[in-house]
């Protein structure tokens, strides 16, 4: 491997040798290899210095860069560094034993193939000879097992779900990259970029979770209606229970007799926007 002295490395990266030594002191650059009294740097130091310069140009302070670098060296994910779902709670990894697996999968169905597929899908991680799963996955798996849903079906549906959520995540990352990341670039002279990046990503993640959960509920409602119609579980559209005709005020209030207007045309929307919020709804 090609190696350089501190002065030779300084020429390559365009920095004073004193700055390179300072980076070592701050913890953003790993120590060189020493041969006698001479310190030798290699391509890994050149790559690290390039990264430090790039992050500094984007407003990251040396302490923030050191935090990113040290966390990455310890194997932490980007999500962990940015505080996105690696804390204790439903997202943390828990070790499972054979008795846990037997609750998830009937003993006769426990096959290496099932566990290997779960590992491949990211539902299970193998660490130090033990399988580990996310706490939310363990809880969800127990509920599905109690409903006698076959393990292969669970894995099939999770694979489909993961494909869908990967697409959703990509959409929100695109929002961050196109609309929020430039805000960080515009404030590159500030020294709290890591904290600002954390705050923006946490806010975006919370918003994404809220939108996805709300949209999923709407989709489930629509799917349930379709299921009921398909299996003829609903009365005809003109059906009304007998008590609706009774002149009981509370009963009348419980029945919503108004129907949606459907999808409005553009003139209708423009009239709504033009009339303002002070318009009397009873005026029509």
mmCIF file of C-alpha atoms in Angstrom:
data_model
loop_
_atom_site.group_PDB
_atom_site.id
_atom_site.type_symbol
_atom_site.label_atom_id
_atom_site.label_comp_id
_atom_site.label_asym_id
_atom_site.label_seq_id
_atom_site.Cartn_x
_atom_site.Cartn_y
_atom_site.Cartn_z
ATOM 1 C CA UNK A 1 0.000 0.000 0.000
ATOM 2 C CA UNK A 2 1.288 3.441 -0.924
ATOM 3 C CA UNK A 3 2.169 5.531 2.127
ATOM 4 C CA UNK A 4 3.250 9.093 2.844
ATOM 5 C CA UNK A 5 4.735 11.206 5.578
ATOM 6 C CA UNK A 6 2.579 13.904 7.106
ATOM 7 C CA UNK A 7 4.159 16.551 4.858
ATOM 8 C CA UNK A 8 3.581 14.449 1.746
ATOM 9 C CA UNK A 9 -0.025 13.836 2.764
ATOM 10 C CA UNK A 10 -0.482 17.542 3.459
ATOM 11 C CA UNK A 11 0.537 18.335 -0.119
ATOM 12 C CA UNK A 12 -1.942 15.801 -1.492
ATOM 13 C CA UNK A 13 -4.937 17.178 0.433
ATOM 14 C CA UNK A 14 -3.925 20.828 0.437
ATOM 15 C CA UNK A 15 -3.807 21.179 4.214
ATOM 16 C CA UNK A 16 -1.049 22.187 6.635
ATOM 17 C CA UNK A 17 0.574 19.316 8.483
ATOM 18 C CA UNK A 18 -0.481 20.965 11.751
ATOM 19 C CA UNK A 19 -4.154 20.678 10.679
ATOM 20 C CA UNK A 20 -3.750 16.955 9.995
ATOM 21 C CA UNK A 21 -2.267 16.476 13.477
ATOM 22 C CA UNK A 22 -5.111 18.528 14.953
ATOM 23 C CA UNK A 23 -7.628 16.258 13.221
ATOM 24 C CA UNK A 24 -5.983 13.304 14.964
ATOM 25 C CA UNK A 25 -6.291 15.074 18.310
ATOM 26 C CA UNK A 26 -9.990 15.834 17.656
ATOM 27 C CA UNK A 27 -10.682 12.203 16.817
ATOM 28 C CA UNK A 28 -11.711 12.647 13.185
ATOM 29 C CA UNK A 29 -8.541 11.032 11.782
ATOM 30 C CA UNK A 30 -7.206 7.655 12.904
ATOM 31 C CA UNK A 31 -3.565 7.395 13.982
ATOM 32 C CA UNK A 32 -0.856 6.684 11.377
ATOM 33 C CA UNK A 33 1.451 3.698 11.341
ATOM 34 C CA UNK A 34 4.744 4.485 13.003
ATOM 35 C CA UNK A 35 8.105 3.196 11.901
ATOM 36 C CA UNK A 36 10.626 4.382 14.396
ATOM 37 C CA UNK A 37 10.104 8.116 14.815
ATOM 38 C CA UNK A 38 8.394 8.568 11.437
ATOM 39 C CA UNK A 39 4.615 8.431 11.004
ATOM 40 C CA UNK A 40 3.276 7.016 7.741
ATOM 41 C CA UNK A 41 -0.184 7.655 6.309
ATOM 42 C CA UNK A 42 -1.967 5.642 3.630
ATOM 43 C CA UNK A 43 -5.014 5.757 1.366
ATOM 44 C CA UNK A 44 -7.422 5.311 4.284
ATOM 45 C CA UNK A 45 -6.160 8.580 5.808
ATOM 46 C CA UNK A 46 -6.468 10.326 2.449
ATOM 47 C CA UNK A 47 -10.065 9.094 2.131
ATOM 48 C CA UNK A 48 -10.899 10.188 5.685
ATOM 49 C CA UNK A 49 -9.455 13.673 5.160
ATOM 50 C CA UNK A 50 -11.463 14.031 1.951
ATOM 51 C CA UNK A 51 -14.601 13.106 3.897
ATOM 52 C CA UNK A 52 -13.761 15.595 6.668
ATOM 53 C CA UNK A 53 -13.254 18.393 4.149
ATOM 54 C CA UNK A 54 -16.530 17.547 2.398
ATOM 55 C CA UNK A 55 -18.494 17.526 5.662
ATOM 56 C CA UNK A 56 -16.868 20.754 6.844
ATOM 57 C CA UNK A 57 -17.840 22.436 3.563
ATOM 58 C CA UNK A 58 -21.429 21.466 4.339
ATOM 59 C CA UNK A 59 -21.345 23.022 7.778
ATOM 60 C CA UNK A 60 -20.545 20.056 10.026
ATOM 61 C CA UNK A 61 -18.351 20.896 12.999
ATOM 62 C CA UNK A 62 -15.364 18.776 13.963
ATOM 63 C CA UNK A 63 -17.148 17.390 17.061
ATOM 64 C CA UNK A 64 -20.107 16.402 14.845
ATOM 65 C CA UNK A 65 -17.775 14.779 12.303
ATOM 66 C CA UNK A 66 -15.969 12.928 15.098
ATOM 67 C CA UNK A 67 -19.328 11.644 16.378
ATOM 68 C CA UNK A 68 -20.311 10.420 12.933
ATOM 69 C CA UNK A 69 -16.946 8.757 12.330
ATOM 70 C CA UNK A 70 -16.702 7.044 15.723
ATOM 71 C CA UNK A 71 -20.268 5.745 15.528
ATOM 72 C CA UNK A 72 -19.644 4.368 12.059
ATOM 73 C CA UNK A 73 -16.421 2.691 13.148
ATOM 74 C CA UNK A 74 -18.377 0.908 15.882
ATOM 75 C CA UNK A 75 -20.791 -0.434 13.296
ATOM 76 C CA UNK A 76 -23.676 1.907 14.079
ATOM 77 C CA UNK A 77 -26.174 2.532 11.312
ATOM 78 C CA UNK A 78 -26.900 5.971 9.938
ATOM 79 C CA UNK A 79 -30.315 5.732 11.593
ATOM 80 C CA UNK A 80 -28.654 5.142 14.960
ATOM 81 C CA UNK A 81 -26.329 8.126 14.531
ATOM 82 C CA UNK A 82 -29.243 10.344 13.589
ATOM 83 C CA UNK A 83 -31.522 9.032 16.334
ATOM 84 C CA UNK A 84 -34.042 7.395 14.016
ATOM 85 C CA UNK A 85 -35.527 4.374 15.731
ATOM 86 C CA UNK A 86 -32.578 2.620 17.352
ATOM 87 C CA UNK A 87 -33.458 3.453 20.956
ATOM 88 C CA UNK A 88 -35.113 1.084 23.398
ATOM 89 C CA UNK A 89 -38.710 0.423 22.481
ATOM 90 C CA UNK A 90 -40.598 -1.357 19.700
ATOM 91 C CA UNK A 91 -37.626 -0.944 17.326
ATOM 92 C CA UNK A 92 -34.932 -2.509 19.509
ATOM 93 C CA UNK A 93 -33.578 -6.013 18.797
ATOM 94 C CA UNK A 94 -34.406 -8.771 21.290
ATOM 95 C CA UNK A 95 -32.973 -12.279 21.477
ATOM 96 C CA UNK A 96 -35.423 -15.116 20.925
ATOM 97 C CA UNK A 97 -35.177 -18.716 22.089
ATOM 98 C CA UNK A 98 -36.641 -21.933 20.757
ATOM 99 C CA UNK A 99 -39.721 -21.558 22.944
ATOM 100 C CA UNK A 100 -40.321 -18.103 21.431
ATOM 101 C CA UNK A 101 -40.038 -19.567 17.952
ATOM 102 C CA UNK A 102 -42.439 -22.369 18.846
ATOM 103 C CA UNK A 103 -45.044 -19.757 19.723
ATOM 104 C CA UNK A 104 -44.519 -18.096 16.353
ATOM 105 C CA UNK A 105 -44.298 -21.276 14.296
ATOM 106 C CA UNK A 106 -45.934 -24.642 15.092
ATOM 107 C CA UNK A 107 -43.242 -27.095 16.175
ATOM 108 C CA UNK A 108 -43.861 -29.295 13.162
ATOM 109 C CA UNK A 109 -43.269 -26.330 10.857
ATOM 110 C CA UNK A 110 -39.992 -25.159 12.418
ATOM 111 C CA UNK A 111 -37.594 -25.667 9.537
ATOM 112 C CA UNK A 112 -34.224 -24.045 8.765
ATOM 113 C CA UNK A 113 -35.732 -22.807 5.527
ATOM 114 C CA UNK A 114 -38.268 -20.654 7.394
ATOM 115 C CA UNK A 115 -35.651 -19.066 9.644
ATOM 116 C CA UNK A 116 -33.225 -18.564 6.761
ATOM 117 C CA UNK A 117 -35.890 -16.776 4.786
ATOM 118 C CA UNK A 118 -36.722 -14.590 7.802
ATOM 119 C CA UNK A 119 -33.036 -13.659 8.039
ATOM 120 C CA UNK A 120 -32.920 -12.945 4.307
ATOM 121 C CA UNK A 121 -35.943 -10.643 4.617
ATOM 122 C CA UNK A 122 -34.345 -8.753 7.507
ATOM 123 C CA UNK A 123 -36.888 -9.915 10.076
ATOM 124 C CA UNK A 124 -34.244 -11.930 11.942
ATOM 125 C CA UNK A 125 -30.577 -11.268 12.626
ATOM 126 C CA UNK A 126 -28.177 -13.969 13.761
ATOM 127 C CA UNK A 127 -25.819 -12.685 16.459
ATOM 128 C CA UNK A 128 -23.395 -14.789 18.491
ATOM 129 C CA UNK A 129 -25.293 -17.964 17.757
ATOM 130 C CA UNK A 130 -28.727 -16.564 18.658
ATOM 131 C CA UNK A 131 -31.554 -15.249 16.460
ATOM 132 C CA UNK A 132 -32.703 -11.705 17.250
ATOM 133 C CA UNK A 133 -35.832 -9.909 16.034
ATOM 134 C CA UNK A 134 -37.275 -6.451 16.366
ATOM 135 C CA UNK A 135 -39.637 -6.212 19.304
ATOM 136 C CA UNK A 136 -42.491 -5.013 17.068
ATOM 137 C CA UNK A 137 -41.958 -8.006 14.770
ATOM 138 C CA UNK A 138 -42.030 -10.397 17.710
ATOM 139 C CA UNK A 139 -45.259 -8.878 19.044
ATOM 140 C CA UNK A 140 -46.887 -8.881 15.613
ATOM 141 C CA UNK A 141 -45.749 -12.431 14.937
ATOM 142 C CA UNK A 142 -47.260 -13.652 18.200
ATOM 143 C CA UNK A 143 -50.606 -12.054 17.339
ATOM 144 C CA UNK A 144 -50.643 -13.569 13.844
ATOM 145 C CA UNK A 145 -49.646 -16.982 15.203
ATOM 146 C CA UNK A 146 -52.522 -16.794 17.693
ATOM 147 C CA UNK A 147 -54.810 -16.268 14.694
ATOM 148 C CA UNK A 148 -53.332 -19.412 13.077
ATOM 149 C CA UNK A 149 -51.893 -17.564 10.084
ATOM 150 C CA UNK A 150 -49.257 -19.883 8.495
ATOM 151 C CA UNK A 151 -45.639 -18.744 8.793
ATOM 152 C CA UNK A 152 -45.058 -18.914 5.028
ATOM 153 C CA UNK A 153 -48.028 -16.606 4.472
ATOM 154 C CA UNK A 154 -46.675 -14.167 7.072
ATOM 155 C CA UNK A 155 -43.286 -14.096 5.340
ATOM 156 C CA UNK A 156 -44.900 -13.660 1.911
ATOM 157 C CA UNK A 157 -46.957 -10.707 3.103
ATOM 158 C CA UNK A 158 -43.994 -9.162 4.895
ATOM 159 C CA UNK A 159 -41.947 -9.370 1.696
ATOM 160 C CA UNK A 160 -44.725 -7.549 -0.184
ATOM 161 C CA UNK A 161 -45.051 -5.002 2.595
ATOM 162 C CA UNK A 162 -41.317 -4.358 2.679
ATOM 163 C CA UNK A 163 -41.316 -3.695 -1.055
ATOM 164 C CA UNK A 164 -44.118 -1.157 -0.579
ATOM 165 C CA UNK A 165 -42.476 0.538 2.423
ATOM 166 C CA UNK A 166 -39.126 0.725 0.599
ATOM 167 C CA UNK A 167 -40.901 2.703 -2.100
ATOM 168 C CA UNK A 168 -42.550 4.982 0.465
ATOM 169 C CA UNK A 169 -39.225 5.537 2.215
ATOM 170 C CA UNK A 170 -37.565 6.386 -1.098
ATOM 171 C CA UNK A 171 -40.275 8.978 -1.781
ATOM 172 C CA UNK A 172 -39.721 10.684 1.575
ATOM 173 C CA UNK A 173 -35.932 10.581 1.218
ATOM 174 C CA UNK A 174 -36.400 12.288 -2.146
ATOM 175 C CA UNK A 175 -38.432 14.979 -0.374
ATOM 176 C CA UNK A 176 -35.589 15.428 2.112
ATOM 177 C CA UNK A 177 -32.933 15.515 -0.598
ATOM 178 C CA UNK A 178 -34.779 17.918 -2.892
ATOM 179 C CA UNK A 179 -36.358 20.302 -0.393
ATOM 180 C CA UNK A 180 -34.682 20.014 3.028
ATOM 181 C CA UNK A 181 -31.073 19.166 2.219
ATOM 182 C CA UNK A 182 -30.648 22.454 0.268
ATOM 183 C CA UNK A 183 -31.669 24.310 3.448
ATOM 184 C CA UNK A 184 -28.687 22.766 5.198
ATOM 185 C CA UNK A 185 -26.415 23.688 2.309
ATOM 186 C CA UNK A 186 -27.577 27.314 2.476
ATOM 187 C CA UNK A 187 -26.552 27.459 6.142
ATOM 188 C CA UNK A 188 -23.198 25.749 5.748
ATOM 189 C CA UNK A 189 -21.530 28.439 7.866
ATOM 190 C CA UNK A 190 -23.335 27.164 10.967
ATOM 191 C CA UNK A 191 -21.658 24.610 13.221
ATOM 192 C CA UNK A 192 -24.730 22.650 14.297
ATOM 193 C CA UNK A 193 -25.504 20.917 11.006
ATOM 194 C CA UNK A 194 -25.630 17.449 12.549
ATOM 195 C CA UNK A 195 -28.215 18.542 15.102
ATOM 196 C CA UNK A 196 -30.204 20.382 12.424
ATOM 197 C CA UNK A 197 -30.045 17.334 10.161
ATOM 198 C CA UNK A 198 -31.245 15.148 13.034
ATOM 199 C CA UNK A 199 -34.139 17.511 13.754
ATOM 200 C CA UNK A 200 -35.231 17.627 10.100
ATOM 201 C CA UNK A 201 -35.052 13.862 9.631
ATOM 202 C CA UNK A 202 -36.873 13.126 12.886
ATOM 203 C CA UNK A 203 -39.639 15.561 11.909
ATOM 204 C CA UNK A 204 -39.877 14.063 8.422
ATOM 205 C CA UNK A 205 -39.921 10.521 9.844
ATOM 206 C CA UNK A 206 -42.716 11.379 12.272
ATOM 207 C CA UNK A 207 -44.703 12.994 9.453
ATOM 208 C CA UNK A 208 -44.136 9.982 7.190
ATOM 209 C CA UNK A 209 -45.293 7.567 9.903
ATOM 210 C CA UNK A 210 -48.422 9.649 10.534
ATOM 211 C CA UNK A 211 -49.266 9.825 6.824
ATOM 212 C CA UNK A 212 -48.634 6.116 6.242
ATOM 213 C CA UNK A 213 -50.706 5.016 9.238
ATOM 214 C CA UNK A 214 -53.575 7.341 8.313
ATOM 215 C CA UNK A 215 -53.519 6.253 4.677
ATOM 216 C CA UNK A 216 -53.352 2.589 5.674
ATOM 217 C CA UNK A 217 -56.429 2.986 7.860
ATOM 218 C CA UNK A 218 -58.335 4.532 4.959
ATOM 219 C CA UNK A 219 -57.202 1.698 2.680
ATOM 220 C CA UNK A 220 -58.279 -0.932 5.217
ATOM 221 C CA UNK A 221 -61.707 0.728 5.566
ATOM 222 C CA UNK A 222 -62.172 0.677 1.791
ATOM 223 C CA UNK A 223 -60.912 -2.909 1.549
ATOM 224 C CA UNK A 224 -63.296 -3.989 4.320
ATOM 225 C CA UNK A 225 -66.225 -2.417 2.471
ATOM 226 C CA UNK A 226 -65.214 -4.205 -0.708
ATOM 227 C CA UNK A 227 -64.828 -7.507 1.170
ATOM 228 C CA UNK A 228 -68.297 -7.120 2.690
ATOM 229 C CA UNK A 229 -69.861 -6.380 -0.706
ATOM 230 C CA UNK A 230 -68.039 -9.273 -2.359
ATOM 231 C CA UNK A 231 -69.338 -11.715 0.237
ATOM 232 C CA UNK A 232 -72.822 -10.137 0.323
ATOM 233 C CA UNK A 233 -72.555 -9.154 3.973
ATOM 234 C CA UNK A 234 -74.260 -5.795 3.472
ATOM 235 C CA UNK A 235 -77.941 -4.964 2.930
ATOM 236 C CA UNK A 236 -78.965 -3.229 -0.262
ATOM 237 C CA UNK A 237 -78.373 0.508 -0.619
ATOM 238 C CA UNK A 238 -82.070 1.340 -0.101
ATOM 239 C CA UNK A 239 -82.267 -0.613 3.166
ATOM 240 C CA UNK A 240 -83.125 1.364 6.293
ATOM 241 C CA UNK A 241 -83.692 -0.074 9.745
ATOM 242 C CA UNK A 242 -87.243 0.296 11.061
ATOM 243 C CA UNK A 243 -86.247 2.595 13.884
ATOM 244 C CA UNK A 244 -85.066 5.268 11.452
ATOM 245 C CA UNK A 245 -88.703 6.240 10.833
ATOM 246 C CA UNK A 246 -89.342 6.683 14.540
ATOM 247 C CA UNK A 247 -89.565 10.343 15.542
ATOM 248 C CA UNK A 248 -86.829 10.046 18.144
ATOM 249 C CA UNK A 249 -84.500 13.054 17.844
ATOM 250 C CA UNK A 250 -81.401 11.197 18.999
ATOM 251 C CA UNK A 251 -82.039 8.380 16.535
ATOM 252 C CA UNK A 252 -82.399 10.885 13.728
ATOM 253 C CA UNK A 253 -79.111 12.482 14.687
ATOM 254 C CA UNK A 254 -77.344 9.127 14.718
ATOM 255 C CA UNK A 255 -78.140 8.483 11.071
ATOM 256 C CA UNK A 256 -76.156 10.472 8.546
ATOM 257 C CA UNK A 257 -78.488 10.798 5.599
ATOM 258 C CA UNK A 258 -76.211 13.124 3.648
ATOM 259 C CA UNK A 259 -74.166 11.655 0.832
ATOM 260 C CA UNK A 260 -70.811 12.839 -0.457
ATOM 261 C CA UNK A 261 -70.946 15.190 -3.408
ATOM 262 C CA UNK A 262 -68.333 13.161 -5.249
ATOM 263 C CA UNK A 263 -65.238 14.692 -6.805
ATOM 264 C CA UNK A 264 -65.836 18.435 -7.388
ATOM 265 C CA UNK A 265 -64.948 20.076 -10.674
ATOM 266 C CA UNK A 266 -62.483 22.958 -10.806
ATOM 267 C CA UNK A 267 -65.156 25.741 -10.893
ATOM 268 C CA UNK A 268 -66.678 24.329 -7.685
ATOM 269 C CA UNK A 269 -63.295 24.368 -5.990
ATOM 270 C CA UNK A 270 -62.618 27.922 -7.180
ATOM 271 C CA UNK A 271 -65.961 29.092 -5.788
ATOM 272 C CA UNK A 272 -65.095 27.502 -2.452
ATOM 273 C CA UNK A 273 -61.728 29.249 -2.388
ATOM 274 C CA UNK A 274 -63.181 32.609 -3.419
ATOM 275 C CA UNK A 275 -66.027 32.710 -0.928
ATOM 276 C CA UNK A 276 -63.766 32.319 2.126
ATOM 277 C CA UNK A 277 -64.457 30.754 5.504
ATOM 278 C CA UNK A 278 -67.124 33.268 6.521
ATOM 279 C CA UNK A 279 -69.612 31.869 4.012
ATOM 280 C CA UNK A 280 -72.835 30.631 5.632
ATOM 281 C CA UNK A 281 -73.008 26.862 5.070
ATOM 282 C CA UNK A 282 -76.819 26.915 5.276
ATOM 283 C CA UNK A 283 -76.969 29.371 2.381
ATOM 284 C CA UNK A 284 -75.963 26.588 -0.026
#
